[in-house]
Amino acid sequence: MLKKIVVIFVLIVVIIAMGMFYYKNEIKEQKIKNIMDQVTLTLDSELKSYKMDDLKMALFLSKNKALVDALENDDEDLGYKILSDITTTINNNTNILIRAQIITKDLNIFARSWDDIYAGMPLGDYRTDFKYFETHKTPRTSIEIGRRLGIKATVPIYKDGEFLGFVEVISFFKSITDFFSSMGVDLYVLLDVKHMDSAVLMMENLAINNYVVSNRNYNYNHIQTLNKIDFKELRLSNVAYKDNKYIFYETMYDGEFKAIGAFVFVLPEKYLEYFRNPEDDISFLINVTRSGLYDVVKEEKYEKNIYNDYSASSMVYLQDVIDKEDRQVFLDEAYEKFDKYSKDELIQMMLERNIIKKIDGKIK
């Protein structure tokens, strides 16, 4: 009799344990699904916000009489000065970096706010999205492939009914990447490699599977994990688990709603506790204990400098793909590494870099 009681008791304990384990897994899976949904909604909200901000600025510039007159008179120098002065004033007073350019009706660069060396360069071969304006006169804001992938707010410029060209404001996902990073979610903006014939300025960007990473301020720490992922399976399921990390997938579309790549998010499992439980009816991301999570992410991000894994010789090549705003940090780290080498070793390092460039070139 005692044996029967023990057996029944053990069975009950096992059933309860299995039930609790199943329930716990179900709760966790539901939480992951809800987090994925909220990440996707937040991405959509952020993209709409940046598109609207860029469109506002493009509309403002399209109504600047001096700028329009410079375009009408084909005065490229004056156009650059006006455009550069406006964006520099905005940056100095708001710390917001505006990248704007004026494009002629023949799809050539007229002026850009950040430099004056590409005036006259044709864009037609890289920007198929301009075909939209063959049948539309209204502005358009969308993710588009140019020489780089970016959010482009394009506004036609008219004067007295005559079409003169376009004003365009461009963003490159840096702020959106930083926004998600502050929440412990790392974003990778991936362009399908089949579009690299157009995105010529991304030739040297990091490749993952059949994608090229478009945002340059991505987190290097998850690259090995992403290289292990089966992206075909990820595209179908939208979520994967690898190396104690959850990977979310969201298809990226251009202005014609054609799939051109993906937004991939990486969430380390250890950060799950910072998000609310699935049964809470309040948005996860809004109610993350953001100050606490931000401190954790920031501490981990800067505990080990991203350049620590690079040798001095590697940094000689890396300098070509560093954004201007990140260049000072890069140079500080590079100088520290180079200080450990003798003058002869540094000369040899530079010679090797030049030799490689010659080998890659065409012999005529």
Short mmCIF file of C-alpha atoms in Angstrom, two decimals:
data_model
loop_
_atom_site.label_atom_id
_atom_site.label_comp_id
_atom_site.label_asym_id
_atom_site.label_seq_id
_atom_site.Cartn_x
_atom_site.Cartn_y
_atom_site.Cartn_z
CA MET A 1 0.00 0.00 0.00
CA LEU A 2 2.82 2.35 0.94
CA LYS A 3 4.55 1.62 -2.34
CA LYS A 4 1.39 2.51 -4.26
CA ILE A 5 1.09 5.79 -2.39
CA VAL A 6 4.74 6.63 -3.10
CA VAL A 7 4.31 5.80 -6.79
CA ILE A 8 1.15 7.90 -7.03
CA PHE A 9 2.85 10.77 -5.18
CA VAL A 10 5.87 10.63 -7.49
CA LEU A 11 3.60 10.59 -10.55
CA ILE A 12 1.70 13.59 -9.25
CA VAL A 13 4.97 15.48 -8.60
CA VAL A 14 6.25 14.61 -12.07
CA ILE A 15 2.98 15.70 -13.72
CA ILE A 16 2.99 18.97 -11.78
CA ALA A 17 6.66 19.58 -12.63
CA MET A 18 6.03 18.87 -16.32
CA GLY A 19 2.99 21.13 -16.26
CA MET A 20 4.92 23.94 -14.65
CA PHE A 21 7.79 23.50 -17.11
CA TYR A 22 5.37 23.55 -20.05
CA TYR A 23 3.53 26.58 -18.68
CA LYS A 24 6.80 28.42 -18.07
CA ASN A 25 7.95 27.74 -21.63
CA GLU A 26 4.60 28.84 -23.02
CA ILE A 27 4.81 32.09 -21.06
CA LYS A 28 8.37 32.65 -22.28
CA GLU A 29 7.45 31.98 -25.91
CA GLN A 30 4.51 34.34 -25.64
CA LYS A 31 6.78 36.96 -24.14
CA ILE A 32 9.27 36.57 -27.01
CA LYS A 33 6.44 36.93 -29.53
CA ASN A 34 5.16 40.07 -27.82
CA ILE A 35 8.64 41.57 -27.65
CA MET A 36 9.14 40.83 -31.35
CA ASP A 37 5.82 42.50 -32.17
CA GLN A 38 6.72 45.56 -30.11
CA VAL A 39 10.20 45.78 -31.66
CA THR A 40 8.59 45.73 -35.10
CA LEU A 41 6.02 48.36 -34.16
CA THR A 42 8.74 50.54 -32.64
CA LEU A 43 10.84 50.24 -35.81
CA ASP A 44 7.84 51.28 -37.89
CA SER A 45 7.21 54.25 -35.59
CA GLU A 46 10.85 55.36 -35.68
CA LEU A 47 11.06 55.08 -39.45
CA LYS A 48 7.87 57.13 -39.86
CA SER A 49 9.23 59.76 -37.47
CA TYR A 50 12.51 60.13 -39.35
CA LYS A 51 10.75 60.13 -42.70
CA MET A 52 8.47 62.93 -41.51
CA ASP A 53 11.37 64.97 -40.10
CA ASP A 54 13.34 64.59 -43.32
CA LEU A 55 10.31 65.49 -45.41
CA LYS A 56 9.70 68.65 -43.36
CA MET A 57 13.29 69.76 -43.95
CA ALA A 58 13.14 68.93 -47.67
CA LEU A 59 9.91 70.91 -48.05
CA PHE A 60 11.48 73.83 -46.19
CA LEU A 61 14.53 73.83 -48.47
CA SER A 62 12.40 73.54 -51.61
CA LYS A 63 10.77 76.89 -50.70
CA ASN A 64 14.07 78.71 -50.13
CA LYS A 65 14.02 81.40 -52.85
CA ALA A 66 17.79 81.93 -52.91
CA LEU A 67 18.39 78.21 -53.31
CA VAL A 68 15.79 77.88 -56.06
CA ASP A 69 17.24 80.89 -57.89
CA ALA A 70 20.74 79.40 -57.69
CA LEU A 71 19.41 76.17 -59.22
CA GLU A 72 17.58 78.07 -61.96
CA ASN A 73 20.76 80.02 -62.79
CA ASP A 74 22.94 76.90 -62.59
CA ASP A 75 25.16 78.56 -59.97
CA GLU A 76 26.59 75.49 -58.23
CA ASP A 77 28.96 77.41 -55.94
CA LEU A 78 26.17 79.62 -54.61
CA GLY A 79 23.88 76.59 -54.22
CA TYR A 80 26.49 74.79 -52.12
CA LYS A 81 27.11 77.86 -49.95
CA ILE A 82 23.42 78.41 -49.22
CA LEU A 83 22.74 74.73 -48.53
CA SER A 84 25.84 74.32 -46.38
CA ASP A 85 25.11 77.47 -44.37
CA ILE A 86 21.56 76.33 -43.59
CA THR A 87 22.51 72.82 -42.47
CA THR A 88 25.54 74.06 -40.50
CA THR A 89 23.36 76.58 -38.64
CA ILE A 90 20.86 73.82 -37.78
CA ASN A 91 23.65 71.54 -36.58
CA ASN A 92 25.28 74.24 -34.45
CA ASN A 93 22.03 75.17 -32.71
CA THR A 94 20.28 71.81 -32.41
CA ASN A 95 23.09 69.26 -32.76
CA ILE A 96 21.06 67.65 -35.55
CA LEU A 97 23.08 66.67 -38.62
CA ILE A 98 21.17 67.28 -41.86
CA ARG A 99 22.42 65.70 -45.08
CA ALA A 100 20.73 67.50 -47.97
CA GLN A 101 21.35 67.67 -51.69
CA ILE A 102 19.93 69.45 -54.71
CA ILE A 103 19.51 67.42 -57.90
CA THR A 104 18.93 68.87 -61.36
CA LYS A 105 16.02 67.82 -63.55
CA ASP A 106 18.57 65.80 -65.58
CA LEU A 107 19.36 63.82 -62.40
CA ASN A 108 22.81 65.31 -61.83
CA ILE A 109 24.10 66.52 -58.46
CA PHE A 110 23.80 70.31 -58.26
CA ALA A 111 24.88 70.82 -54.64
CA ARG A 112 25.33 68.80 -51.47
CA SER A 113 25.46 70.14 -47.93
CA TRP A 114 28.44 68.07 -46.83
CA ASP A 115 30.90 68.67 -49.70
CA ASP A 116 31.29 70.52 -52.99
CA ILE A 117 33.37 68.06 -55.01
CA TYR A 118 30.70 66.00 -56.78
CA ALA A 119 28.72 68.73 -58.54
CA GLY A 120 27.64 67.52 -61.96
CA MET A 121 27.88 63.82 -61.13
CA PRO A 122 24.99 61.85 -62.69
CA LEU A 123 22.72 59.82 -60.38
CA GLY A 124 20.34 58.29 -62.89
CA ASP A 125 22.17 54.95 -63.03
CA TYR A 126 21.94 54.50 -59.25
CA ARG A 127 18.49 55.92 -58.49
CA THR A 128 15.71 54.05 -60.24
CA ASP A 129 13.27 55.52 -57.70
CA PHE A 130 13.27 58.80 -59.65
CA LYS A 131 11.01 57.09 -62.19
CA TYR A 132 8.23 57.75 -59.68
CA PHE A 133 8.36 61.45 -60.55
CA GLU A 134 7.74 60.77 -64.23
CA THR A 135 4.09 60.36 -63.30
CA HIS A 136 3.86 62.16 -59.94
CA LYS A 137 4.47 65.73 -58.79
CA THR A 138 4.08 65.02 -55.09
CA PRO A 139 6.99 64.51 -52.65
CA ARG A 140 8.03 61.03 -51.61
CA THR A 141 9.81 59.64 -48.56
CA SER A 142 10.99 56.05 -48.54
CA ILE A 143 13.91 53.70 -48.05
CA GLU A 144 15.78 53.69 -51.34
CA ILE A 145 18.94 52.24 -52.84
CA GLY A 146 21.34 54.85 -54.14
CA ARG A 147 25.08 54.65 -53.93
CA ARG A 148 24.23 53.87 -50.30
CA LEU A 149 21.04 52.56 -48.77
CA GLY A 150 19.16 55.23 -46.86
CA ILE A 151 15.92 57.00 -46.03
CA LYS A 152 15.39 59.60 -48.74
CA ALA A 153 12.85 62.41 -48.63
CA THR A 154 12.62 63.81 -52.17
CA VAL A 155 10.67 66.96 -53.08
CA PRO A 156 10.30 68.30 -56.66
CA ILE A 157 11.26 71.96 -57.10
CA TYR A 158 9.06 74.18 -59.26
CA LYS A 159 9.27 77.88 -60.07
CA ASP A 160 6.39 79.54 -61.88
CA GLY A 161 5.17 76.10 -62.92
CA GLU A 162 8.53 75.11 -64.41
CA PHE A 163 10.18 71.98 -63.07
CA LEU A 164 13.80 72.67 -62.04
CA GLY A 165 14.92 69.61 -60.09
CA PHE A 166 14.72 68.09 -56.63
CA VAL A 167 15.75 68.76 -53.07
CA GLU A 168 16.52 65.66 -51.03
CA VAL A 169 17.25 64.98 -47.36
CA ILE A 170 18.95 61.69 -46.53
CA SER A 171 19.32 59.64 -43.33
CA PHE A 172 21.45 56.53 -42.85
CA PHE A 173 19.92 54.63 -39.88
CA LYS A 174 22.55 55.78 -37.36
CA SER A 175 20.10 57.37 -34.93
CA ILE A 176 17.64 54.47 -35.20
CA THR A 177 20.45 51.99 -34.49
CA ASP A 178 21.48 54.01 -31.42
CA PHE A 179 17.86 54.19 -30.26
CA PHE A 180 17.46 50.41 -30.22
CA SER A 181 20.91 49.92 -28.74
CA SER A 182 19.88 52.01 -25.73
CA MET A 183 17.19 49.38 -25.08
CA GLY A 184 19.55 46.43 -25.34
CA VAL A 185 18.37 45.51 -28.84
CA ASP A 186 21.00 45.61 -31.58
CA LEU A 187 19.82 46.48 -35.09
CA TYR A 188 21.39 45.37 -38.36
CA VAL A 189 20.13 46.99 -41.56
CA LEU A 190 20.82 44.42 -44.28
CA LEU A 191 20.71 45.03 -48.03
CA ASP A 192 20.34 42.06 -50.38
CA VAL A 193 23.63 41.57 -52.29
CA LYS A 194 21.80 41.54 -55.62
CA HIS A 195 21.49 45.33 -55.32
CA MET A 196 25.23 45.97 -54.96
CA ASP A 197 25.56 47.08 -58.57
CA SER A 198 23.77 50.26 -57.49
CA ALA A 199 25.09 50.61 -53.92
CA VAL A 200 28.68 51.14 -55.05
CA LEU A 201 29.71 52.99 -51.87
CA MET A 202 28.87 49.87 -49.83
CA MET A 203 31.26 47.55 -51.66
CA GLU A 204 33.61 47.44 -48.67
CA ASN A 205 30.83 46.95 -46.08
CA LEU A 206 30.62 43.81 -44.00
CA ALA A 207 28.73 40.92 -45.63
CA ILE A 208 26.55 38.46 -43.70
CA ASN A 209 25.15 35.53 -45.65
CA ASN A 210 23.62 37.09 -48.80
CA TYR A 211 23.31 40.54 -47.26
CA VAL A 212 25.50 43.59 -46.80
CA VAL A 213 25.34 45.55 -43.54
CA SER A 214 24.19 49.11 -44.29
CA ASN A 215 24.32 50.77 -40.87
CA ARG A 216 27.94 51.36 -39.90
CA ASN A 217 27.38 51.76 -36.16
CA TYR A 218 26.23 48.16 -35.66
CA ASN A 219 27.38 46.03 -32.71
CA TYR A 220 30.36 43.87 -33.77
CA ASN A 221 29.75 41.40 -30.94
CA HIS A 222 26.89 39.55 -32.66
CA ILE A 223 28.46 39.06 -36.10
CA GLN A 224 29.64 35.50 -35.43
CA THR A 225 26.17 34.57 -34.21
CA LEU A 226 24.50 36.03 -37.31
CA ASN A 227 26.91 34.12 -39.55
CA LYS A 228 25.63 30.87 -37.99
CA ILE A 229 21.99 31.67 -38.75
CA ASP A 230 20.07 30.07 -41.62
CA PHE A 231 18.52 33.22 -43.07
CA LYS A 232 16.07 31.31 -45.26
CA GLU A 233 14.60 29.71 -42.16
CA LEU A 234 14.78 33.00 -40.24
CA ARG A 235 12.87 34.79 -43.02
CA LEU A 236 10.06 32.22 -42.74
CA SER A 237 9.83 32.05 -38.94
CA ASN A 238 10.82 35.68 -38.18
CA VAL A 239 12.57 34.55 -34.99
CA ALA A 240 15.57 32.36 -34.14
CA TYR A 241 17.54 31.45 -31.03
CA LYS A 242 21.32 31.10 -31.13
CA ASP A 243 24.17 31.59 -28.67
CA ASN A 244 21.74 32.63 -25.91
CA LYS A 245 20.37 35.38 -28.15
CA TYR A 246 17.03 35.93 -29.85
CA ILE A 247 17.18 37.09 -33.46
CA PHE A 248 14.16 38.82 -35.02
CA TYR A 249 13.65 39.37 -38.75
CA GLU A 250 11.59 42.04 -40.51
CA THR A 251 11.55 42.42 -44.30
CA MET A 252 12.69 45.78 -45.66
CA TYR A 253 10.76 47.35 -48.55
CA ASP A 254 11.56 50.27 -50.84
CA GLY A 255 9.13 52.95 -52.03
CA GLU A 256 7.64 50.56 -54.60
CA PHE A 257 7.05 47.98 -51.84
CA LYS A 258 9.71 45.68 -53.29
CA ALA A 259 11.66 43.58 -50.80
CA ILE A 260 15.26 44.80 -50.87
CA GLY A 261 16.67 43.44 -47.61
CA ALA A 262 15.89 43.06 -43.93
CA PHE A 263 15.98 44.63 -40.51
CA VAL A 264 17.50 42.09 -38.15
CA PHE A 265 17.40 42.56 -34.38
CA VAL A 266 19.51 40.73 -31.81
CA LEU A 267 18.29 40.56 -28.20
CA PRO A 268 20.54 38.76 -25.68
CA GLU A 269 18.48 36.44 -23.49
CA LYS A 270 19.82 38.06 -20.32
CA TYR A 271 17.95 41.27 -21.20
CA LEU A 272 14.52 39.58 -21.22
CA GLU A 273 13.99 40.37 -17.56
CA TYR A 274 14.00 44.08 -18.36
CA PHE A 275 10.81 43.69 -20.41
CA ARG A 276 7.36 43.35 -18.90
CA ASN A 277 5.51 40.05 -18.80
CA PRO A 278 3.18 39.15 -21.73
CA GLU A 279 0.03 39.46 -19.64
CA ASP A 280 0.70 43.15 -19.02
CA ASP A 281 -1.43 45.22 -21.37
CA ILE A 282 1.12 48.02 -21.54
CA SER A 283 3.71 48.30 -24.31
CA PHE A 284 6.90 46.40 -23.56
CA LEU A 285 9.36 48.85 -25.00
CA ILE A 286 7.76 51.92 -23.47
CA ASN A 287 7.81 50.29 -20.05
CA VAL A 288 11.28 48.79 -20.07
CA THR A 289 13.13 49.97 -16.98
CA ARG A 290 15.04 52.08 -19.43
CA SER A 291 17.46 53.81 -17.10
CA GLY A 292 18.59 50.50 -15.63
CA LEU A 293 18.82 48.72 -18.95
CA TYR A 294 20.59 51.65 -20.59
CA ASP A 295 23.22 51.63 -17.85
CA VAL A 296 23.80 47.91 -18.32
CA VAL A 297 24.07 48.19 -22.10
CA LYS A 298 26.33 51.22 -21.92
CA GLU A 299 28.62 49.57 -19.40
CA GLU A 300 28.95 46.42 -21.51
CA LYS A 301 29.37 48.36 -24.71
CA TYR A 302 32.26 50.44 -23.44
CA GLU A 303 33.80 47.91 -21.10
CA LYS A 304 35.60 46.53 -24.11
CA ASN A 305 36.38 48.92 -26.93
CA ILE A 306 35.24 47.64 -30.32
CA TYR A 307 38.71 48.34 -31.76
CA ASN A 308 40.48 46.11 -29.23
CA ASP A 309 40.02 43.11 -31.52
CA TYR A 310 41.78 44.82 -34.43
CA SER A 311 45.52 44.83 -34.99
CA ALA A 312 47.34 47.98 -36.07
CA SER A 313 47.73 46.62 -39.61
CA SER A 314 43.98 45.90 -39.80
CA MET A 315 43.16 49.46 -38.76
CA VAL A 316 45.15 50.78 -41.72
CA TYR A 317 42.41 49.31 -43.93
CA LEU A 318 39.51 50.01 -41.56
CA GLN A 319 40.07 53.77 -41.80
CA ASP A 320 38.46 53.86 -45.25
CA VAL A 321 35.00 52.86 -43.96
CA ILE A 322 34.80 54.88 -40.74
CA ASP A 323 32.11 57.59 -40.61
CA LYS A 324 33.32 61.17 -40.15
CA GLU A 325 31.60 61.50 -36.78
CA ASP A 326 33.40 58.36 -35.50
CA ARG A 327 36.80 59.19 -36.98
CA GLN A 328 38.26 60.91 -33.92
CA VAL A 329 37.62 57.92 -31.66
CA PHE A 330 39.06 55.65 -34.34
CA LEU A 331 42.20 57.80 -34.72
CA ASP A 332 42.78 57.92 -30.97
CA GLU A 333 42.70 54.12 -30.82
CA ALA A 334 44.82 53.77 -33.97
CA TYR A 335 47.52 56.14 -32.69
CA GLU A 336 47.73 54.19 -29.43
CA LYS A 337 48.34 50.98 -31.38
CA PHE A 338 50.79 52.57 -33.81
CA ASP A 339 52.89 53.98 -30.95
CA LYS A 340 54.03 50.44 -30.17
CA TYR A 341 55.72 50.11 -33.59
CA SER A 342 59.04 51.47 -34.81
CA LYS A 343 59.30 53.91 -37.68
CA ASP A 344 60.57 51.18 -40.05
CA GLU A 345 57.69 48.89 -39.11
CA LEU A 346 55.14 51.63 -39.79
CA ILE A 347 56.70 52.37 -43.19
CA GLN A 348 56.56 48.68 -44.10
CA MET A 349 52.91 48.56 -43.02
CA MET A 350 51.99 51.44 -45.34
CA LEU A 351 54.00 49.94 -48.22
CA GLU A 352 52.12 46.67 -47.90
CA ARG A 353 48.82 48.56 -48.09
CA ASN A 354 49.91 50.33 -51.28
CA ILE A 355 51.04 47.07 -52.84
CA ILE A 356 47.65 45.51 -52.25
CA LYS A 357 45.93 48.46 -53.89
CA LYS A 358 48.16 48.08 -56.97
CA ILE A 359 47.42 44.38 -57.25
CA ASP A 360 43.66 45.05 -57.11
CA GLY A 361 43.89 47.59 -59.90
CA LYS A 362 43.68 46.92 -63.63
CA ILE A 363 46.88 46.70 -65.65
CA LYS A 364 46.67 48.83 -68.76
#
